[in-house]
Short mmCIF file of C-alpha atoms in Angstrom, two decimals:
data_model
loop_
_atom_site.label_atom_id
_atom_site.label_comp_id
_atom_site.label_asym_id
_atom_site.label_seq_id
_atom_site.Cartn_x
_atom_site.Cartn_y
_atom_site.Cartn_z
CA UNK A 280 69.50 -1.12 0.41
CA UNK A 281 66.02 -2.43 -0.26
CA UNK A 282 64.50 0.36 1.67
CA UNK A 283 66.83 3.00 0.15
CA UNK A 284 65.61 1.63 -3.53
CA UNK A 285 61.94 1.97 -2.49
CA UNK A 286 62.48 5.51 -1.13
CA UNK A 287 64.04 6.42 -4.51
CA UNK A 288 61.15 4.92 -6.35
CA UNK A 289 58.60 6.85 -4.20
CA UNK A 290 60.72 9.98 -4.58
CA UNK A 291 60.71 9.54 -8.40
CA UNK A 292 56.84 8.92 -8.55
CA UNK A 293 56.31 11.95 -6.42
CA UNK A 294 58.35 14.21 -8.54
CA UNK A 295 56.65 12.92 -11.73
CA UNK A 296 53.15 13.74 -10.25
CA UNK A 297 54.45 17.15 -9.13
CA UNK A 298 55.65 17.85 -12.88
CA UNK A 299 52.44 16.74 -14.29
CA UNK A 300 50.55 19.47 -12.34
CA UNK A 301 52.25 21.93 -14.75
CA UNK A 302 50.14 20.62 -17.48
CA UNK A 303 47.32 22.91 -16.52
CA UNK A 304 49.29 25.92 -17.39
CA UNK A 305 51.43 24.80 -20.21
CA UNK A 306 49.44 22.42 -22.23
CA UNK A 307 48.11 23.85 -25.52
CA UNK A 308 44.73 22.66 -27.14
CA UNK A 309 45.24 21.98 -30.94
CA UNK A 310 43.40 25.17 -31.93
CA UNK A 311 44.79 27.46 -29.26
CA UNK A 312 46.17 30.78 -30.58
CA UNK A 313 47.01 32.62 -27.44
CA UNK A 314 50.16 34.66 -26.95
CA UNK A 315 51.80 32.56 -24.21
CA UNK A 316 55.06 30.98 -25.37
CA UNK A 317 55.02 27.13 -25.49
CA UNK A 318 57.26 24.34 -26.39
CA UNK A 319 56.29 20.89 -27.41
CA UNK A 320 58.61 18.04 -27.44
CA UNK A 321 57.36 15.26 -29.67
CA UNK A 322 58.99 11.71 -29.06
CA UNK A 323 56.98 9.49 -31.44
CA UNK A 324 58.22 6.33 -29.91
CA UNK A 325 56.37 3.03 -30.45
CA UNK A 326 57.17 1.79 -26.95
CA UNK A 327 55.29 -1.44 -27.27
CA UNK A 328 56.26 -5.10 -27.41
CA UNK A 329 59.00 -5.10 -30.09
CA UNK A 330 58.30 -8.59 -31.21
CA UNK A 331 54.75 -7.78 -31.98
CA UNK A 332 55.69 -4.57 -33.89
CA UNK A 333 57.99 -6.61 -36.07
CA UNK A 334 54.80 -7.98 -37.59
CA UNK A 335 54.04 -4.46 -39.14
CA UNK A 336 56.17 -3.96 -42.30
CA UNK A 337 58.05 -0.78 -42.23
CA UNK A 338 57.00 -0.07 -38.53
CA UNK A 339 60.25 2.05 -37.80
CA UNK A 340 58.86 4.66 -40.26
CA UNK A 341 55.72 5.04 -38.19
CA UNK A 342 57.44 7.63 -36.22
CA UNK A 343 56.63 10.02 -39.18
CA UNK A 344 52.78 9.58 -38.38
CA UNK A 345 52.98 12.17 -35.72
CA UNK A 346 54.45 14.96 -38.16
CA UNK A 347 50.95 16.16 -38.20
CA UNK A 348 51.83 17.63 -34.89
CA UNK A 349 53.47 20.49 -36.78
CA UNK A 350 49.90 21.65 -36.79
CA UNK A 351 50.78 23.50 -33.46
CA UNK A 352 53.21 25.67 -35.41
CA UNK A 353 50.26 27.57 -36.82
CA UNK A 354 50.61 29.54 -33.43
CA UNK A 355 53.50 31.89 -33.93
CA UNK A 356 54.20 31.64 -30.15
CA UNK A 357 54.75 27.90 -30.27
CA UNK A 358 57.92 26.12 -30.90
CA UNK A 359 58.35 22.31 -31.50
CA UNK A 360 60.98 19.75 -31.17
CA UNK A 361 60.64 16.42 -33.21
CA UNK A 362 62.77 13.39 -32.32
CA UNK A 363 63.15 10.39 -34.62
CA UNK A 364 65.48 7.27 -34.72
CA UNK A 365 66.69 8.17 -38.21
CA UNK A 366 67.04 11.79 -39.77
CA UNK A 367 63.83 12.63 -41.73
CA UNK A 368 64.30 13.18 -45.42
CA UNK A 369 64.22 17.04 -45.98
CA UNK A 370 61.42 16.92 -48.63
CA UNK A 371 59.10 15.15 -46.07
CA UNK A 372 59.54 17.92 -43.59
CA UNK A 373 59.19 20.62 -46.28
CA UNK A 374 56.02 18.82 -47.39
CA UNK A 375 54.39 19.13 -43.95
CA UNK A 376 55.56 22.87 -43.51
CA UNK A 377 53.99 23.75 -46.88
CA UNK A 378 50.64 22.34 -45.63
CA UNK A 379 50.39 24.77 -42.78
CA UNK A 380 47.71 27.41 -43.51
CA UNK A 381 47.72 30.93 -42.75
CA UNK A 382 51.54 31.08 -41.99
CA UNK A 383 54.69 31.20 -44.15
CA UNK A 384 56.62 27.83 -44.02
CA UNK A 385 59.78 29.68 -43.34
CA UNK A 386 58.31 31.24 -40.19
CA UNK A 387 57.27 27.87 -38.82
CA UNK A 388 60.52 26.29 -39.99
CA UNK A 389 62.39 28.72 -37.63
CA UNK A 390 60.49 27.37 -34.71
CA UNK A 391 61.13 23.71 -35.49
CA UNK A 392 64.00 21.78 -34.24
CA UNK A 393 64.72 18.22 -35.49
CA UNK A 394 66.95 15.59 -33.64
CA UNK A 395 67.73 12.05 -34.52
CA UNK A 396 69.39 9.14 -32.74
CA UNK A 397 70.98 7.81 -35.81
CA UNK A 398 69.89 4.46 -34.63
CA UNK A 399 67.81 2.16 -36.95
CA UNK A 400 67.69 -0.76 -34.40
CA UNK A 401 64.37 -2.25 -33.22
CA UNK A 402 64.52 -0.68 -29.76
CA UNK A 403 61.94 1.85 -28.86
CA UNK A 404 62.92 5.56 -29.75
CA UNK A 405 62.58 6.79 -26.08
CA UNK A 406 64.97 4.05 -24.84
CA UNK A 407 67.55 5.34 -27.57
CA UNK A 408 67.33 8.79 -26.43
CA UNK A 409 67.84 7.98 -22.86
CA UNK A 410 71.04 6.11 -23.95
CA UNK A 411 72.44 9.25 -25.44
CA UNK A 412 73.24 11.84 -22.68
CA UNK A 413 74.76 14.27 -25.09
CA UNK A 414 71.57 14.22 -27.13
CA UNK A 415 69.61 14.75 -24.07
CA UNK A 416 71.79 17.77 -23.29
CA UNK A 417 71.10 19.32 -26.72
CA UNK A 418 67.42 18.85 -26.27
CA UNK A 419 67.49 20.29 -22.91
CA UNK A 420 69.15 23.42 -24.12
CA UNK A 421 66.24 24.13 -26.41
CA UNK A 422 63.65 23.78 -23.63
CA UNK A 423 62.44 26.16 -20.96
CA UNK A 424 60.99 23.99 -18.33
CA UNK A 425 57.98 26.26 -17.38
CA UNK A 426 56.77 26.40 -21.10
CA UNK A 427 57.51 22.96 -22.29
CA UNK A 428 55.69 19.69 -22.16
CA UNK A 429 56.30 16.29 -23.93
CA UNK A 430 53.97 14.20 -26.17
CA UNK A 431 54.29 10.69 -27.48
CA UNK A 432 52.74 7.90 -29.26
CA UNK A 433 52.12 5.75 -26.17
CA UNK A 434 53.39 6.18 -22.67
CA UNK A 435 55.61 3.66 -20.72
CA UNK A 436 58.27 3.92 -17.94
CA UNK A 437 60.74 5.03 -20.70
CA UNK A 438 58.74 8.16 -21.52
CA UNK A 439 58.32 8.84 -17.84
CA UNK A 440 61.98 8.51 -17.35
CA UNK A 441 62.66 10.97 -20.13
CA UNK A 442 60.20 13.54 -18.80
CA UNK A 443 61.86 13.32 -15.50
CA UNK A 444 65.37 13.71 -16.93
CA UNK A 445 64.32 16.62 -18.90
CA UNK A 446 62.13 18.11 -15.99
CA UNK A 447 59.14 18.76 -18.17
CA UNK A 448 55.68 17.14 -17.83
CA UNK A 449 54.30 14.30 -20.12
CA UNK A 450 50.92 14.90 -21.78
CA UNK A 451 50.13 11.22 -21.79
CA UNK A 452 48.55 8.69 -19.47
CA UNK A 453 50.63 7.73 -16.65
CA UNK A 454 52.44 4.24 -17.07
CA UNK A 455 50.81 3.16 -13.78
CA UNK A 456 47.49 3.10 -15.64
CA UNK A 457 48.56 1.29 -18.74
CA UNK A 458 46.59 -1.87 -17.77
CA UNK A 459 43.36 0.12 -18.58
CA UNK A 460 44.21 0.04 -22.32
CA UNK A 461 45.06 -3.65 -22.61
CA UNK A 462 42.54 -6.20 -23.74
CA UNK A 463 41.70 -7.44 -20.27
CA UNK A 464 41.66 -3.85 -18.91
CA UNK A 465 39.29 -2.80 -21.61
CA UNK A 466 36.78 -5.47 -20.60
CA UNK A 467 37.04 -4.44 -17.03
CA UNK A 468 36.22 -0.71 -17.89
CA UNK A 469 33.35 -1.72 -20.17
CA UNK A 470 31.90 -3.74 -17.33
CA UNK A 471 32.42 -0.69 -14.88
CA UNK A 472 30.40 1.47 -17.14
CA UNK A 473 27.76 -0.89 -18.28
CA UNK A 474 28.94 -0.82 -21.98
CA UNK A 475 27.79 -3.91 -24.11
CA UNK A 476 30.72 -6.10 -24.91
CA UNK A 477 31.26 -9.72 -26.00
CA UNK A 478 31.48 -12.24 -23.23
CA UNK A 479 35.00 -13.49 -22.50
CA UNK A 480 37.59 -14.77 -19.99
CA UNK A 481 39.82 -13.15 -17.55
CA UNK A 482 43.53 -12.63 -18.32
CA UNK A 483 45.80 -15.65 -18.00
CA UNK A 484 49.47 -16.28 -18.52
CA UNK A 485 49.28 -20.06 -18.86
CA UNK A 486 48.23 -22.03 -22.14
CA UNK A 487 46.61 -24.65 -20.04
CA UNK A 488 44.53 -22.11 -18.09
CA UNK A 489 43.60 -20.28 -21.36
CA UNK A 490 42.22 -23.65 -22.83
CA UNK A 491 40.13 -24.09 -19.62
CA UNK A 492 38.89 -20.56 -19.93
CA UNK A 493 38.05 -21.13 -23.57
CA UNK A 494 36.18 -24.37 -23.04
CA UNK A 495 34.26 -22.61 -20.22
CA UNK A 496 33.23 -19.60 -22.52
CA UNK A 497 32.09 -22.24 -25.10
CA UNK A 498 29.97 -24.00 -22.45
CA UNK A 499 28.42 -20.71 -21.57
CA UNK A 500 27.63 -19.89 -25.08
CA UNK A 501 27.20 -23.28 -26.99
CA UNK A 502 25.94 -21.53 -30.06
CA UNK A 503 29.32 -19.89 -30.67
CA UNK A 504 30.99 -20.71 -33.98
CA UNK A 505 34.36 -19.06 -33.40
CA UNK A 506 36.30 -17.73 -30.33
CA UNK A 507 39.09 -15.08 -30.61
CA UNK A 508 42.27 -15.55 -28.72
CA UNK A 509 43.87 -12.18 -28.04
CA UNK A 510 47.26 -11.40 -26.72
CA UNK A 511 46.88 -8.81 -24.07
CA UNK A 512 48.99 -6.21 -25.71
CA UNK A 513 48.57 -7.05 -29.41
CA UNK A 514 48.94 -4.17 -31.94
CA UNK A 515 46.49 -3.49 -34.81
CA UNK A 516 44.80 -6.83 -34.58
CA UNK A 517 48.20 -8.68 -35.39
CA UNK A 518 48.07 -10.29 -32.01
CA UNK A 519 44.82 -12.11 -32.53
CA UNK A 520 43.94 -15.64 -33.52
CA UNK A 521 40.80 -17.39 -34.32
CA UNK A 522 39.58 -20.84 -32.74
CA UNK A 523 37.17 -22.42 -35.36
CA UNK A 524 34.59 -24.29 -33.24
CA UNK A 525 33.15 -26.29 -36.24
CA UNK A 526 36.29 -28.11 -36.37
CA UNK A 527 35.78 -29.26 -32.72
CA UNK A 528 32.20 -30.42 -33.33
CA UNK A 529 32.96 -33.85 -31.70
CA UNK A 530 33.64 -32.22 -28.31
CA UNK A 531 30.83 -29.56 -28.38
CA UNK A 532 29.00 -28.77 -25.02
CA UNK A 533 26.69 -31.55 -24.20
CA UNK A 534 28.71 -34.40 -26.17
CA UNK A 535 31.76 -34.87 -23.87
CA UNK A 536 33.00 -34.19 -20.38
CA UNK A 537 34.68 -30.84 -19.69
CA UNK A 538 38.09 -32.42 -19.36
CA UNK A 539 37.93 -33.86 -22.90
CA UNK A 540 36.87 -30.52 -24.32
CA UNK A 541 39.73 -28.77 -22.58
CA UNK A 542 42.16 -31.31 -24.02
CA UNK A 543 40.81 -30.84 -27.40
CA UNK A 544 40.90 -27.01 -27.29
CA UNK A 545 44.41 -27.21 -26.07
CA UNK A 546 45.49 -29.45 -29.09
CA UNK A 547 43.29 -26.97 -31.38
CA UNK A 548 45.32 -24.03 -30.31
CA UNK A 549 48.33 -25.20 -32.37
CA UNK A 550 46.05 -25.01 -35.61
CA UNK A 551 44.31 -21.59 -35.07
CA UNK A 552 43.91 -18.94 -37.80
CA UNK A 553 46.59 -16.44 -36.89
CA UNK A 554 45.78 -13.03 -38.13
CA UNK A 555 49.63 -12.32 -38.75
CA UNK A 556 50.38 -14.63 -41.69
CA UNK A 557 53.89 -15.66 -40.50
CA UNK A 558 52.66 -16.41 -36.88
CA UNK A 559 53.48 -19.83 -35.60
CA UNK A 560 52.11 -21.56 -32.43
CA UNK A 561 55.48 -21.85 -30.92
CA UNK A 562 56.07 -18.08 -30.95
CA UNK A 563 52.38 -17.31 -30.07
CA UNK A 564 52.38 -19.54 -26.99
CA UNK A 565 55.50 -17.97 -25.76
CA UNK A 566 53.78 -14.42 -26.02
CA UNK A 567 50.82 -15.79 -24.10
CA UNK A 568 53.24 -16.62 -21.13
CA UNK A 569 54.92 -13.22 -21.53
CA UNK A 570 52.14 -10.76 -22.24
CA UNK A 571 49.03 -12.65 -21.20
CA UNK A 572 46.01 -13.46 -23.23
CA UNK A 573 42.20 -13.69 -23.09
CA UNK A 574 39.40 -15.58 -24.93
CA UNK A 575 36.44 -13.86 -26.32
CA UNK A 576 33.39 -14.64 -28.09
CA UNK A 577 33.60 -13.75 -31.77
CA UNK A 578 30.66 -11.66 -32.97
CA UNK A 579 29.01 -13.09 -36.11
CA UNK A 580 26.93 -11.17 -38.63
CA UNK A 581 25.94 -11.10 -42.22
CA UNK A 582 26.26 -7.31 -42.17
CA UNK A 583 29.10 -6.19 -39.80
CA UNK A 584 31.15 -3.04 -39.46
CA UNK A 585 34.02 -1.93 -37.12
CA UNK A 586 33.34 1.63 -36.06
CA UNK A 587 35.36 3.68 -33.39
CA UNK A 588 35.08 6.56 -31.38
CA UNK A 589 38.01 8.91 -30.33
CA UNK A 590 38.23 11.14 -27.39
CA UNK A 591 40.65 13.30 -25.27
CA UNK A 592 40.99 13.85 -21.45
CA UNK A 593 42.48 17.24 -20.72
CA UNK A 594 44.81 18.03 -17.81
CA UNK A 595 41.64 19.48 -16.04
CA UNK A 596 39.90 16.08 -16.29
CA UNK A 597 37.38 17.18 -19.02
CA UNK A 598 36.43 14.66 -21.48
CA UNK A 599 36.18 15.65 -25.17
CA UNK A 600 34.78 13.57 -28.06
CA UNK A 601 36.96 14.16 -31.10
CA UNK A 602 35.80 11.96 -33.92
CA UNK A 603 34.11 8.82 -35.04
CA UNK A 604 35.22 6.45 -37.79
CA UNK A 605 34.22 3.33 -39.72
CA UNK A 606 37.44 1.29 -39.60
CA UNK A 607 38.69 -0.72 -42.64
CA UNK A 608 39.89 -4.09 -41.59
CA UNK A 609 41.66 -6.92 -43.46
CA UNK A 610 43.81 -9.90 -42.91
CA UNK A 611 42.42 -13.67 -42.94
CA UNK A 612 39.35 -12.80 -40.84
CA UNK A 613 39.02 -8.96 -40.88
CA UNK A 614 40.81 -8.48 -37.64
CA UNK A 615 43.85 -6.20 -38.87
CA UNK A 616 43.40 -2.33 -38.98
CA UNK A 617 44.18 -1.09 -42.57
CA UNK A 618 42.43 2.41 -42.64
CA UNK A 619 39.51 4.32 -41.85
CA UNK A 620 36.50 6.39 -43.18
CA UNK A 621 35.32 9.75 -41.43
CA UNK A 622 32.81 10.17 -40.07
CA UNK A 623 31.06 6.93 -38.94
CA UNK A 624 27.70 6.08 -40.22
CA UNK A 625 24.97 8.37 -39.15
CA UNK A 626 23.01 5.31 -38.02
CA UNK A 627 25.29 4.77 -35.08
CA UNK A 628 27.41 7.90 -34.89
CA UNK A 629 25.60 9.57 -32.03
CA UNK A 630 25.45 6.15 -29.96
CA UNK A 631 29.31 5.98 -30.56
CA UNK A 632 29.76 9.47 -28.98
CA UNK A 633 27.52 8.68 -25.99
CA UNK A 634 29.30 5.40 -25.23
CA UNK A 635 32.82 7.05 -25.94
CA UNK A 636 32.01 9.83 -23.31
CA UNK A 637 30.87 7.34 -20.72
CA UNK A 638 34.06 5.28 -21.19
CA UNK A 639 36.14 8.56 -21.10
CA UNK A 640 34.52 9.73 -17.89
CA UNK A 641 35.45 6.50 -16.17
CA UNK A 642 38.99 6.62 -17.54
CA UNK A 643 39.28 10.29 -16.29
CA UNK A 644 38.04 9.21 -12.85
CA UNK A 645 40.81 6.76 -12.79
CA UNK A 646 43.44 9.36 -13.63
CA UNK A 647 43.95 8.80 -17.32
CA UNK A 648 45.08 11.64 -19.60
CA UNK A 649 45.22 12.55 -23.26
CA UNK A 650 43.86 10.61 -26.28
CA UNK A 651 41.88 7.34 -26.02
CA UNK A 652 39.77 5.41 -28.43
CA UNK A 653 37.23 2.76 -28.17
CA UNK A 654 36.74 0.04 -31.03
CA UNK A 655 33.33 -1.48 -31.72
CA UNK A 656 31.72 -4.30 -33.78
CA UNK A 657 28.37 -3.13 -35.31
CA UNK A 658 26.12 -5.78 -36.51
CA UNK A 659 22.96 -4.98 -38.41
CA UNK A 660 19.82 -7.02 -37.21
CA UNK A 661 16.93 -8.21 -39.41
CA UNK A 662 15.04 -5.01 -38.14
CA UNK A 663 17.91 -2.97 -39.75
CA UNK A 664 18.91 -1.78 -36.21
CA UNK A 665 22.65 -1.59 -35.55
CA UNK A 666 23.90 -3.48 -32.34
CA UNK A 667 27.11 -1.97 -30.95
CA UNK A 668 29.59 -4.21 -28.89
CA UNK A 669 32.74 -2.62 -27.60
CA UNK A 670 35.92 -4.47 -28.18
CA UNK A 671 38.84 -2.66 -26.79
CA UNK A 672 40.20 0.63 -25.49
CA UNK A 673 43.31 2.16 -26.71
CA UNK A 674 45.16 4.53 -24.53
CA UNK A 675 47.48 5.93 -27.09
CA UNK A 676 47.52 7.66 -30.37
CA UNK A 677 46.40 5.12 -33.10
CA UNK A 678 45.64 4.76 -36.74
CA UNK A 679 42.64 7.20 -36.63
CA UNK A 680 44.68 9.93 -34.90
CA UNK A 681 46.95 11.30 -37.77
CA UNK A 682 44.18 11.46 -40.47
CA UNK A 683 42.01 13.52 -38.26
CA UNK A 684 45.06 15.79 -37.51
CA UNK A 685 45.50 16.27 -41.12
CA UNK A 686 41.85 17.21 -41.70
CA UNK A 687 42.22 19.82 -38.88
CA UNK A 688 45.61 21.01 -40.26
CA UNK A 689 44.44 21.32 -43.92
CA UNK A 690 40.96 22.86 -43.44
CA UNK A 691 41.20 24.76 -40.06
CA UNK A 692 37.67 23.50 -39.14
CA UNK A 693 36.00 21.79 -36.23
CA UNK A 694 34.23 18.79 -35.14
CA UNK A 695 30.36 19.35 -34.45
CA UNK A 696 28.99 17.18 -31.43
CA UNK A 697 25.52 17.94 -32.69
CA UNK A 698 25.67 15.80 -35.68
CA UNK A 699 29.15 14.23 -35.36
CA UNK A 700 30.42 15.89 -38.49
CA UNK A 701 33.45 18.19 -39.36
CA UNK A 702 32.84 21.58 -40.92
CA UNK A 703 35.13 24.33 -42.30
CA UNK A 704 34.89 27.85 -41.02
CA UNK A 705 32.68 28.46 -44.16
CA UNK A 706 30.18 25.68 -42.96
CA UNK A 707 31.34 23.13 -45.70
CA UNK A 708 31.14 19.42 -44.28
CA UNK A 709 34.24 17.40 -44.86
CA UNK A 710 34.75 13.63 -45.30
CA UNK A 711 37.80 11.40 -45.78
CA UNK A 712 39.13 8.00 -46.28
CA UNK A 713 42.54 7.27 -44.96
CA UNK A 714 44.96 4.32 -44.79
CA UNK A 715 48.53 3.44 -43.55
CA UNK A 716 48.55 0.46 -45.79
CA UNK A 717 48.45 1.33 -49.57
CA UNK A 718 51.22 -1.08 -50.35
CA UNK A 719 52.14 -2.79 -53.53
CA UNK A 720 55.52 -4.36 -54.53
CA UNK A 721 55.50 -2.06 -57.71
CA UNK A 722 55.91 0.94 -55.48
CA UNK A 723 59.29 -0.16 -54.08
CA UNK A 724 62.13 2.18 -55.19
CA UNK A 725 59.97 5.32 -55.18
CA UNK A 726 61.56 8.13 -53.21
CA UNK A 727 59.55 10.83 -51.58
CA UNK A 728 60.48 13.28 -54.32
CA UNK A 729 59.26 10.86 -57.03
CA UNK A 730 55.89 10.81 -55.06
CA UNK A 731 55.75 14.42 -55.16
CA UNK A 732 56.36 14.48 -58.92
CA UNK A 733 53.62 12.05 -59.63
CA UNK A 734 51.09 13.70 -57.29
CA UNK A 735 51.93 17.16 -58.84
CA UNK A 736 51.64 16.11 -62.44
CA UNK A 737 48.36 14.24 -61.74
CA UNK A 738 47.10 17.14 -59.73
CA UNK A 739 46.09 14.98 -56.77
CA UNK A 740 47.80 17.18 -54.09
CA UNK A 741 45.52 18.92 -51.53
CA UNK A 742 44.05 21.97 -53.09
CA UNK A 743 43.68 24.64 -50.32
CA UNK A 744 41.30 26.73 -52.35
CA UNK A 745 38.87 23.68 -53.09
CA UNK A 746 39.64 22.06 -49.74
CA UNK A 747 40.00 18.64 -51.29
CA UNK A 748 42.72 16.27 -52.17
CA UNK A 749 45.24 13.98 -50.72
CA UNK A 750 47.65 14.42 -47.88
CA UNK A 751 50.49 11.79 -47.55
CA UNK A 752 52.38 10.31 -44.61
CA UNK A 753 54.75 7.34 -44.11
CA UNK A 754 56.56 8.58 -47.24
CA UNK A 755 59.76 7.20 -45.70
CA UNK A 756 58.33 3.83 -45.90
CA UNK A 757 57.69 3.88 -49.71
CA UNK A 758 61.13 3.12 -51.27
CA UNK A 759 62.01 0.07 -49.16
CA UNK A 760 58.53 -1.41 -48.44
CA UNK A 761 56.36 -0.03 -51.28
CA UNK A 762 54.16 1.26 -48.51
CA UNK A 763 52.43 4.56 -48.17
CA UNK A 764 49.84 6.37 -45.85
CA UNK A 765 47.45 8.91 -47.07
CA UNK A 766 44.28 10.93 -46.10
CA UNK A 767 41.90 11.77 -48.98
CA UNK A 768 39.48 14.63 -48.11
CA UNK A 769 36.32 15.42 -50.03
CA UNK A 770 33.22 17.34 -49.74
CA UNK A 771 31.21 14.26 -49.80
CA UNK A 772 32.04 10.48 -48.91
CA UNK A 773 31.92 9.63 -52.61
CA UNK A 774 34.37 12.34 -53.47
CA UNK A 775 36.92 11.21 -50.65
CA UNK A 776 36.70 7.60 -52.08
CA UNK A 777 37.06 8.81 -55.65
CA UNK A 778 40.34 10.82 -54.72
CA UNK A 779 41.65 7.71 -53.03
CA UNK A 780 41.10 5.60 -56.14
CA UNK A 781 42.64 8.27 -58.35
CA UNK A 782 45.75 8.29 -56.26
CA UNK A 783 46.08 4.30 -56.56
CA UNK A 784 45.29 4.46 -60.16
CA UNK A 785 48.05 7.13 -60.79
CA UNK A 786 50.68 5.38 -58.69
CA UNK A 787 49.71 1.99 -60.51
CA UNK A 788 50.20 3.68 -63.87
CA UNK A 789 53.47 5.35 -62.98
CA UNK A 790 54.94 2.28 -61.65
CA UNK A 791 53.68 -0.31 -63.92
#
């Protein structure tokens, strides 16, 4: 039986690899307008550790973030299928279709099919779909296998199995390569391509071993003030905790033996500064044993930023740089992703592109596919030079994906590698400020239609003539959680910030 099972797995993997070769003919770049018919199945499942995802309020509405994939419907020969856990509010779908430039919304709507599992449970969307064979059949009837491919938020064995079931390729990294995008895997890639990154430990699944590794890191760098403990598969910084070394001054390197230091670190783990406000040591320690964790030197600095670079690996193995951002971080110690500004500061923008391409080429050599991003810490020296340290790689769509897709959707422009800026066809540079976390208790109870009323009255919607204004996402999250996502586009960074503040002021005024 064991041999038969192994043969089935090999056969399954072989069939998946064969399907993936079809991507070279059916995959469609975002700005492609050829006459070849294509079908794109979007399954925006957050197939991550569900306990970690619970730390993000309204996370089940994050399936809406990929609605900017409707951008593909600008091509009249493309059809799109979008699957969600719960049905989308009709006004949300109408909103995105109306944003499509150069094509009637009714024309695009005729090429859009929406499916729902009608299941609001915490399980990943893809797992829900696989448990509904009749839904799979309805999706299958909408597909022509030689013209279709599937996209997702992140790739796991669930997504691979759905692609096999539907007999279409998956435009995403193979689940066999997911380790490359973990905290430990990121450090291995950075070392392989000689990218500066903080000193840290290897991956461990044992709390005692983690304490030993943490003590050893401190001994190698006795000047450290803080050490970050990171769950290997944490999401948006919510899986991080800070160990404050000033509280362990009596066991600092040189004062006591190694064993005493390890014992003190082990005890101090219980009192770390968790970045998720409701985290406990009991739960965090269990996740260490389940997901693994690393210890990493915390980079200090009086003037510090958190930029990132986004790239794309095509089915042909080509590496493309898509964008750079300065991330907006919050939480107790600035570890949690709240939003971003585009583009990143010109002082380090081009260096981000260079490092991003280097990382992308190593990922491509190892078989990675589709989107990836690299997060950094930038510290300004006394000489006003910015030192970059790479922090982690994300092999999935992230918080900077959908704002940039919104910019492409609304302006029909392109990213320029020569200066790292985005230009409209008329040569106008564009900038934005975006967030997934505009959240206030007073916004609770607002329906998507209420939001539309407020924005139209205040004239804060995106103006296609001026090419400025706000585009919204996570609208389904608003009523229950008072949480909203938005991308504010301006002709200058200052204008983008001003539009963002105008939206906040309008919502505050209307809900006060």
